[in-house]
Amino acid sequence: QTVVTQEPSFSVSPGGTVTLTCGLSSDSVSRRSYPSWYQQTPGRTPRTLIYNTDIRSSGVPGRFSGSILGDKAALTITGAQADDECEYYCLLYVGGGIWVFGGGTRLTVL
Amino acid sequence: QVQVQESGPGLVKPSETLSLTCAVSGYSMTSGYYWGWVRQAPGKGLEWIGSTHHSGTTYYNPFLKSRVTITPDTSKNKFSLNVEFVTAADTAMYYCARFESSVLRAFDIWGQGTVVTVSS
């Protein structure tokens, strides 16, 4: 069973920088995992932030960036703002046409 | 502007089949992309259910594969989701979405979602 791991919660100060990560329980994440990142506020539809590791979706502020850090995918928010406080999910390709979401990270900005 | 919109009953009885439809507008499914379903149980995270291509190629979450069918209907530019033998664990918000599989490798267009409750 492939599990995609994310920090359950994270906290950042307004204006600060935070890096959320996305890993695999039994393997390393690489560009071939094609990680994407989604932002969701309570009661709302997910919003796609990052495609295929590091391609920012149209309209997404430049403070959001994606990368591979070590053996994980990473979403970095540089200069966090209050309305960045929500849930963040990653999605990874695990082979055979199968995709798996991470459990999500709840980000608090305070 | 490409849009996808879910529809279907909001209440399904246990052991019955959940059936949802996703209507695609502003884009022809036969032009490409995969089309998928994602669900979110109350208070829980996102779960990939599966994705289909107009060619009929379809992939499923291994944990749901025995109960789930996703079918494209290119004549009506829509695709459907069937989940058999539902239980309370299938109660969730169900989203349909477009999946770009060549360059972006991600969901890029999302529906608003539809709530399905499994209860007698």
CSV table of C-alpha atoms in Angstrom, one decimal:
chain,number,residue,atom,x,y,z
A,1,GLN,CA,0.0,0.0,0.0
A,2,THR,CA,1.5,3.3,-1.1
A,3,VAL,CA,1.1,6.1,1.3
A,4,VAL,CA,1.8,9.7,0.5
A,5,THR,CA,3.0,11.6,3.5
A,6,GLN,CA,2.5,15.2,4.5
A,7,GLU,CA,3.0,17.1,7.7
A,8,PRO,CA,-0.5,17.2,9.4
A,9,SER,CA,0.0,20.8,10.4
A,10,PHE,CA,2.4,23.6,10.1
A,11,SER,CA,2.6,27.2,11.4
A,12,VAL,CA,4.2,30.3,9.9
A,13,SER,CA,4.4,33.9,10.9
A,14,PRO,CA,2.9,36.5,8.6
A,15,GLY,CA,5.6,37.5,6.1
A,16,GLY,CA,7.6,34.4,6.9
A,17,THR,CA,8.6,31.4,4.7
A,18,VAL,CA,7.4,27.9,5.1
A,19,THR,CA,8.1,24.7,3.2
A,20,LEU,CA,5.6,21.9,3.1
A,21,THR,CA,6.7,18.5,2.0
A,22,CYS,CA,5.2,15.5,0.3
A,23,GLY,CA,6.8,12.1,0.5
A,24,LEU,CA,6.3,8.4,-0.3
A,25,SER,CA,6.2,5.8,2.4
A,26,SER,CA,8.3,3.3,0.5
A,27,ASP,CA,10.2,5.3,-2.1
A,28,SER,CA,11.7,8.7,-3.0
A,29,VAL,CA,9.8,11.4,-4.8
A,30,SER,CA,11.3,12.6,-8.0
A,31,ARG,CA,10.1,14.6,-11.0
A,32,ARG,CA,8.8,11.4,-12.4
A,33,SER,CA,6.3,11.4,-9.5
A,34,TYR,CA,4.9,14.5,-11.2
A,35,PRO,CA,3.9,16.2,-8.0
A,36,SER,CA,1.1,18.7,-8.0
A,37,TRP,CA,-0.2,20.9,-5.2
A,38,TYR,CA,-3.7,22.0,-4.3
A,39,GLN,CA,-5.1,24.6,-1.9
A,40,GLN,CA,-8.4,24.2,-0.2
A,41,THR,CA,-10.2,26.5,2.2
A,42,PRO,CA,-13.0,24.9,4.3
A,43,GLY,CA,-16.2,24.3,2.2
A,44,ARG,CA,-14.6,25.3,-1.0
A,45,THR,CA,-13.4,23.5,-4.1
A,46,PRO,CA,-9.7,22.6,-4.3
A,47,ARG,CA,-7.6,25.1,-6.3
A,48,THR,CA,-4.6,23.9,-8.3
A,49,LEU,CA,-1.5,25.8,-7.3
A,50,ILE,CA,1.4,23.9,-8.8
A,51,TYR,CA,1.6,21.4,-11.8
A,52,ASN,CA,4.3,18.8,-12.5
A,53,THR,CA,6.7,19.7,-9.7
A,54,ASP,CA,7.2,23.5,-10.3
A,55,ILE,CA,4.8,24.9,-12.9
A,56,ARG,CA,2.7,27.6,-11.2
A,57,SER,CA,-1.0,27.7,-12.2
A,58,SER,CA,-2.3,30.8,-13.9
A,59,GLY,CA,-3.2,33.4,-11.3
A,60,VAL,CA,-1.3,31.9,-8.5
A,61,PRO,CA,0.9,34.4,-6.7
A,62,GLY,CA,4.6,34.2,-7.2
A,63,ARG,CA,5.1,33.5,-3.5
A,64,PHE,CA,4.1,29.9,-4.1
A,65,SER,CA,6.8,27.7,-5.6
A,66,GLY,CA,7.2,24.0,-6.1
A,67,SER,CA,10.4,21.9,-6.1
A,68,ILE,CA,12.0,18.6,-5.2
A,69,LEU,CA,14.0,18.8,-2.0
A,70,GLY,CA,16.0,15.6,-1.3
A,71,ASP,CA,13.6,12.7,-1.6
A,72,LYS,CA,10.4,14.7,-1.3
A,73,ALA,CA,8.3,17.2,-3.2
A,74,ALA,CA,8.1,20.6,-1.6
A,75,LEU,CA,5.7,23.6,-1.7
A,76,THR,CA,7.3,26.8,-0.5
A,77,ILE,CA,5.4,29.9,0.5
A,78,THR,CA,7.7,33.0,0.7
A,79,GLY,CA,6.1,35.9,2.5
A,80,ALA,CA,3.1,34.1,3.9
A,81,GLN,CA,-0.2,36.0,4.1
A,82,ALA,CA,-3.2,35.6,6.3
A,83,ASP,CA,-5.3,34.2,3.5
A,84,ASP,CA,-2.8,31.4,2.9
A,85,GLU,CA,-4.2,29.8,6.0
A,86,CYS,CA,-5.9,26.7,4.8
A,87,GLU,CA,-5.3,23.1,3.8
A,88,TYR,CA,-2.7,22.0,1.3
A,89,TYR,CA,-2.7,18.7,-0.6
A,90,CYS,CA,-0.1,17.1,-2.8
A,91,LEU,CA,-0.9,14.5,-5.5
A,92,LEU,CA,1.7,12.0,-6.7
A,93,TYR,CA,1.9,9.5,-9.5
A,94,VAL,CA,2.8,6.0,-8.2
A,95,GLY,CA,2.8,4.1,-11.4
A,96,GLY,CA,0.4,2.0,-13.4
A,97,GLY,CA,-1.8,5.0,-14.1
A,98,ILE,CA,-2.5,5.4,-10.3
A,99,TRP,CA,-2.4,8.7,-8.5
A,100,VAL,CA,-2.5,9.2,-4.7
A,101,PHE,CA,-3.2,12.3,-2.7
A,102,GLY,CA,-1.4,13.1,0.5
A,103,GLY,CA,-3.3,13.4,3.7
A,104,GLY,CA,-3.0,17.2,3.6
A,105,THR,CA,-1.3,19.9,5.7
A,106,ARG,CA,-3.2,22.4,7.7
A,107,LEU,CA,-1.3,25.7,7.5
A,108,THR,CA,-1.8,28.3,10.2
A,109,VAL,CA,-0.6,31.8,9.7
A,110,LEU,CA,-0.1,33.6,13.1
B,1,GLN,CA,-14.3,28.7,-20.8
B,2,VAL,CA,-14.0,25.0,-19.8
B,3,GLN,CA,-16.3,24.0,-17.1
B,4,VAL,CA,-17.3,20.7,-15.5
B,5,GLN,CA,-20.4,20.1,-13.4
B,6,GLU,CA,-21.5,17.2,-11.2
B,7,SER,CA,-25.1,16.0,-10.9
B,8,GLY,CA,-26.8,13.1,-9.3
B,9,PRO,CA,-28.8,12.0,-6.2
B,10,GLY,CA,-27.7,13.4,-2.9
B,11,LEU,CA,-29.0,10.4,-0.9
B,12,VAL,CA,-28.2,6.7,-1.6
B,13,LYS,CA,-29.3,3.7,0.5
B,14,PRO,CA,-26.7,1.3,1.8
B,15,SER,CA,-25.8,-1.6,-0.5
B,16,GLU,CA,-27.2,0.3,-3.5
B,17,THR,CA,-25.3,2.0,-6.3
B,18,LEU,CA,-24.2,5.6,-6.3
B,19,SER,CA,-24.4,7.2,-9.8
B,20,LEU,CA,-23.1,10.6,-10.7
B,21,THR,CA,-22.6,12.4,-14.0
B,22,CYS,CA,-20.1,15.1,-14.9
B,23,ALA,CA,-21.1,17.4,-17.8
B,24,VAL,CA,-18.3,19.0,-19.7
B,25,SER,CA,-18.8,22.4,-21.4
B,26,GLY,CA,-16.5,24.6,-23.4
B,27,TYR,CA,-14.3,21.7,-24.5
B,28,SER,CA,-14.8,18.4,-26.4
B,29,MET,CA,-13.8,15.4,-24.5
B,30,THR,CA,-12.6,13.8,-27.7
B,31,SER,CA,-9.9,16.5,-28.0
B,32,GLY,CA,-7.9,14.9,-25.3
B,33,TYR,CA,-7.2,15.1,-21.5
B,34,TYR,CA,-8.3,12.6,-18.9
B,35,TRP,CA,-11.4,13.2,-16.9
B,36,GLY,CA,-11.6,12.1,-13.2
B,37,TRP,CA,-13.3,11.9,-10.0
B,38,VAL,CA,-12.1,12.9,-6.5
B,39,ARG,CA,-14.0,12.6,-3.3
B,40,GLN,CA,-13.7,14.0,0.2
B,41,ALA,CA,-15.4,12.4,3.2
B,42,PRO,CA,-16.5,14.9,5.9
B,43,GLY,CA,-13.5,16.3,7.8
B,44,LYS,CA,-11.1,14.1,5.7
B,45,GLY,CA,-8.7,14.7,2.9
B,46,LEU,CA,-8.9,14.3,-0.9
B,47,GLU,CA,-9.1,10.8,-2.4
B,48,TRP,CA,-8.4,10.0,-6.0
B,49,ILE,CA,-11.1,7.7,-7.3
B,50,GLY,CA,-10.0,7.3,-10.9
B,51,SER,CA,-9.7,8.9,-14.4
B,52,THR,CA,-11.0,8.1,-17.9
B,53,HIS,CA,-10.0,9.0,-21.4
B,54,HIS,CA,-12.4,9.3,-24.3
B,55,SER,CA,-10.6,6.3,-25.9
B,56,GLY,CA,-11.9,4.2,-23.0
B,57,THR,CA,-8.6,3.9,-21.1
B,58,THR,CA,-9.5,4.2,-17.5
B,59,TYR,CA,-7.5,3.9,-14.2
B,60,TYR,CA,-8.9,3.3,-10.8
B,61,ASN,CA,-7.9,3.6,-7.2
B,62,PRO,CA,-6.9,0.0,-6.3
B,63,PHE,CA,-8.8,0.2,-3.1
B,64,LEU,CA,-12.0,1.1,-4.9
B,65,LYS,CA,-11.5,-0.7,-8.2
B,66,SER,CA,-13.8,-3.7,-7.4
B,67,ARG,CA,-16.8,-1.3,-6.8
B,68,VAL,CA,-16.1,1.6,-9.1
B,69,THR,CA,-16.8,2.2,-12.8
B,70,ILE,CA,-16.0,5.4,-14.7
B,71,THR,CA,-17.4,5.7,-18.2
B,72,PRO,CA,-17.0,8.4,-20.8
B,73,ASP,CA,-20.0,9.3,-23.0
B,74,THR,CA,-18.5,11.4,-25.8
B,75,SER,CA,-21.8,11.7,-27.7
B,76,LYS,CA,-23.1,13.8,-24.7
B,77,ASN,CA,-19.7,15.2,-23.7
B,78,LYS,CA,-20.0,13.9,-20.2
B,79,PHE,CA,-18.6,11.1,-18.0
B,80,SER,CA,-20.1,9.1,-15.2
B,81,LEU,CA,-19.2,7.5,-11.9
B,82,ASN,CA,-20.8,4.4,-10.5
B,83,VAL,CA,-20.0,3.1,-7.0
B,84,GLU,CA,-21.6,-0.2,-6.1
B,85,PHE,CA,-22.5,-1.6,-2.7
B,86,VAL,CA,-22.1,1.7,-1.0
B,87,THR,CA,-21.7,2.0,2.8
B,88,ALA,CA,-21.6,5.0,5.1
B,89,ALA,CA,-17.9,5.2,4.3
B,90,ASP,CA,-18.8,6.4,0.8
B,91,THR,CA,-20.5,9.5,2.2
B,92,ALA,CA,-18.5,12.4,0.8
B,93,MET,CA,-18.3,15.4,-1.4
B,94,TYR,CA,-17.7,14.1,-4.9
B,95,TYR,CA,-15.7,16.3,-7.4
B,96,CYS,CA,-15.3,15.8,-11.1
B,97,ALA,CA,-12.3,17.4,-12.7
B,98,ARG,CA,-10.2,17.6,-15.9
B,99,PHE,CA,-6.7,16.0,-15.7
B,100,GLU,CA,-4.0,17.2,-18.1
B,101,SER,CA,-1.8,14.1,-18.6
B,102,SER,CA,0.9,15.2,-21.0
B,103,VAL,CA,2.7,18.3,-19.6
B,104,LEU,CA,0.9,19.6,-16.5
B,105,ARG,CA,0.2,16.1,-15.1
B,106,ALA,CA,-2.5,17.4,-12.7
B,107,PHE,CA,-6.1,18.3,-12.3
B,108,ASP,CA,-6.6,21.8,-13.8
B,109,ILE,CA,-10.4,22.3,-13.9
B,110,TRP,CA,-12.6,21.4,-11.0
B,111,GLY,CA,-16.3,21.1,-10.6
B,112,GLN,CA,-18.1,22.6,-7.6
B,113,GLY,CA,-18.7,19.2,-6.1
B,114,THR,CA,-21.8,17.4,-5.1
B,115,VAL,CA,-22.6,15.9,-1.7
B,116,VAL,CA,-23.6,12.3,-1.5
B,117,THR,CA,-24.9,10.8,1.7
B,118,VAL,CA,-25.3,7.1,2.2
B,119,SER,CA,-28.1,6.4,4.6
B,120,SER,CA,-31.3,4.4,4.9
